[in-house]
Coordinates of C-alpha atoms in Angstrom, one line a residue:
F6 CA 139.4 26.1 65.7
F7 CA 141.2 23.3 67.6
T8 CA 141.8 25.1 70.9
G9 CA 142.8 24.0 74.4
Q10 CA 142.8 20.3 73.9
E11 CA 146.4 19.7 72.8
N12 CA 147.1 17.7 76.0
V13 CA 144.3 15.3 75.3
F14 CA 145.3 15.1 71.6
T15 CA 148.9 14.3 72.7
Q16 CA 147.6 11.6 75.1
L17 CA 145.6 10.0 72.3
S18 CA 148.5 10.2 69.9
E19 CA 150.9 8.6 72.4
A20 CA 148.4 5.9 73.4
L21 CA 147.9 4.9 69.8
K22 CA 151.6 5.0 69.0
T23 CA 152.2 2.7 72.0
A24 CA 149.4 0.4 71.0
R25 CA 150.9 0.1 67.5
S26 CA 154.3 -0.9 68.8
A27 CA 152.9 -3.3 71.4
A28 CA 150.2 -4.8 69.1
L29 CA 147.5 -4.4 71.8
S30 CA 143.9 -4.8 70.8
Q31 CA 142.0 -2.7 73.2
P32 CA 140.0 0.4 72.1
H33 CA 140.7 3.8 73.5
A34 CA 137.8 5.9 74.7
I35 CA 137.7 9.7 74.6
H36 CA 135.5 10.4 77.6
G37 CA 133.8 13.6 78.8
L38 CA 130.6 15.7 79.0
G39 CA 128.4 16.1 76.0
G40 CA 129.5 19.0 73.7
I41 CA 133.0 19.2 75.3
G42 CA 134.9 18.5 72.0
K43 CA 135.5 14.7 72.1
T44 CA 134.5 14.3 68.4
Q45 CA 136.6 17.3 67.4
I46 CA 139.7 15.8 69.1
V47 CA 139.3 12.5 67.2
V48 CA 138.6 14.4 63.9
E49 CA 141.8 16.4 64.4
Y50 CA 143.7 13.2 65.2
A51 CA 142.4 11.5 62.0
Y52 CA 143.3 14.6 60.0
R53 CA 146.9 14.9 61.4
H54 CA 147.6 11.2 61.2
S55 CA 145.9 10.3 57.9
R56 CA 149.2 9.2 56.3
D57 CA 149.6 6.6 59.1
Y58 CA 146.6 4.6 58.1
Q59 CA 145.5 2.8 55.0
A60 CA 141.8 3.2 56.0
I61 CA 140.1 5.7 58.3
L62 CA 136.5 4.5 59.1
W63 CA 133.8 6.3 61.0
T64 CA 130.4 5.2 62.4
L65 CA 127.9 6.8 64.6
A66 CA 127.5 4.5 67.7
D67 CA 124.7 6.1 69.6
T68 CA 122.4 3.1 69.0
R69 CA 122.7 -0.5 67.9
K70 CA 120.9 0.5 64.7
S71 CA 123.4 3.3 64.0
L72 CA 126.2 0.8 64.4
V73 CA 124.6 -1.7 62.0
L74 CA 124.0 1.0 59.4
G75 CA 127.6 2.3 60.0
Y76 CA 129.0 -1.2 59.4
V77 CA 126.9 -1.6 56.3
A78 CA 128.3 1.7 55.0
I79 CA 131.9 0.6 55.9
A80 CA 131.3 -2.7 54.0
H81 CA 130.4 -0.7 50.9
L82 CA 133.5 1.6 51.4
L83 CA 135.7 -1.5 51.7
N84 CA 133.9 -3.1 48.8
L85 CA 133.4 -6.3 50.8
P86 CA 131.7 -9.2 48.9
E87 CA 128.9 -9.2 51.6
K88 CA 128.1 -5.5 51.2
D89 CA 124.8 -6.1 49.5
E90 CA 123.7 -9.0 51.7
Q91 CA 120.1 -8.7 52.9
D92 CA 121.0 -10.0 56.4
Q93 CA 122.8 -7.1 58.0
N94 CA 124.2 -9.3 60.7
K95 CA 126.3 -11.1 57.9
V96 CA 127.5 -7.7 56.8
V97 CA 128.5 -6.8 60.4
K98 CA 130.4 -10.1 60.7
A99 CA 132.2 -9.4 57.4
V100 CA 133.4 -6.0 58.6
L101 CA 134.5 -7.6 61.9
R102 CA 136.5 -10.2 59.9
W103 CA 138.0 -7.4 57.8
L104 CA 139.1 -5.5 61.0
T105 CA 140.6 -8.7 62.4
A106 CA 142.5 -9.6 59.2
H107 CA 143.9 -6.1 58.3
T108 CA 146.2 -3.6 60.0
E109 CA 146.9 0.1 59.7
W110 CA 143.3 1.2 60.0
L111 CA 141.5 3.6 62.3
L112 CA 137.9 3.1 63.2
I113 CA 136.1 5.8 65.1
M114 CA 132.9 5.0 66.9
D115 CA 131.3 8.3 67.7
N116 CA 128.8 8.8 70.6
A117 CA 129.3 5.3 72.0
N118 CA 127.4 6.1 75.2
D119 CA 125.8 2.7 75.6
L120 CA 128.9 0.5 75.9
A121 CA 126.9 -2.7 76.2
S122 CA 125.6 -2.3 72.6
V123 CA 129.1 -1.3 71.3
H124 CA 130.8 -4.4 72.6
E125 CA 129.5 -6.8 69.9
F126 CA 130.9 -4.5 67.2
I127 CA 134.4 -4.7 68.5
P128 CA 136.5 -7.6 67.1
P129 CA 138.1 -9.7 69.8
V130 CA 141.6 -9.2 68.2
F131 CA 142.6 -6.5 65.8
G132 CA 145.6 -4.8 64.3
G133 CA 144.3 -1.3 63.8
H134 CA 143.2 1.4 66.1
L135 CA 139.7 1.7 67.5
V136 CA 138.7 5.0 69.2
L137 CA 135.3 5.6 70.9
T138 CA 133.9 8.9 71.9
T139 CA 131.7 8.5 74.9
R140 CA 130.0 10.2 77.9
A141 CA 130.2 6.9 79.8
Q142 CA 132.5 7.0 82.7
A143 CA 133.0 3.2 83.3
T144 CA 135.1 2.1 80.3
S145 CA 137.9 0.2 81.9
K146 CA 136.9 -3.3 80.9
L147 CA 136.1 -2.2 77.3
A148 CA 138.6 0.6 76.5
N149 CA 141.5 2.6 77.8
R150 CA 140.0 5.9 78.9
I151 CA 141.3 9.4 78.1
E152 CA 139.3 12.1 79.8
V153 CA 138.5 15.5 78.2
E154 CA 138.0 18.2 80.8
C155 CA 136.1 21.5 80.5
M156 CA 138.0 24.5 79.0
S157 CA 139.1 27.2 81.3
Q158 CA 137.3 30.6 80.9
D159 CA 140.4 32.1 79.2
L160 CA 140.6 29.3 76.6
G161 CA 136.9 29.4 76.1
A162 CA 137.0 33.2 75.4
L163 CA 140.0 32.7 73.0
F164 CA 138.1 29.9 71.2
L165 CA 135.0 32.2 70.8
L166 CA 137.1 35.1 69.6
R167 CA 138.8 33.0 67.0
R168 CA 135.6 31.3 65.9
A169 CA 133.9 34.7 65.5
K170 CA 137.0 35.8 63.5
L171 CA 137.6 38.7 65.9
L172 CA 141.0 37.3 66.5
A173 CA 143.5 35.6 64.1
S174 CA 144.1 31.9 64.6
H175 CA 147.8 32.2 65.3

């Protein structure tokens, strides 16, 4: 039911393609109102570009605790030696080292609305792609911002008709 956000999807795809060739290490932030489809855009990107990455990682980023728990889960997924460490700060540091040392990964930090708490979970230099979804408007120092705007009434109606299976997808 990916409807009406192709322009944002294309912006994200192009930005990440450019970042790959330029070896830049700044996150990209999908920004917009709550419930507008930011997460769905990133999910669609991860799905369509899954062959471009060796690892696609996801963490909820609404609180510092969520980020810590997400990084602990990522450490387990990556089977890092520190994954069972009692001190979760050591686990976070191990994931940050992995992100710094490896390439061809995508990390999605979903609902990163408090950018101050997200900052410590972003490696200073990295060779993969980091995408935030956020309602925060001021992202320029932390991330390149891509804005998601509200759907038009026509697209909203089309989306609802397709979602209710009253109209075929294509």
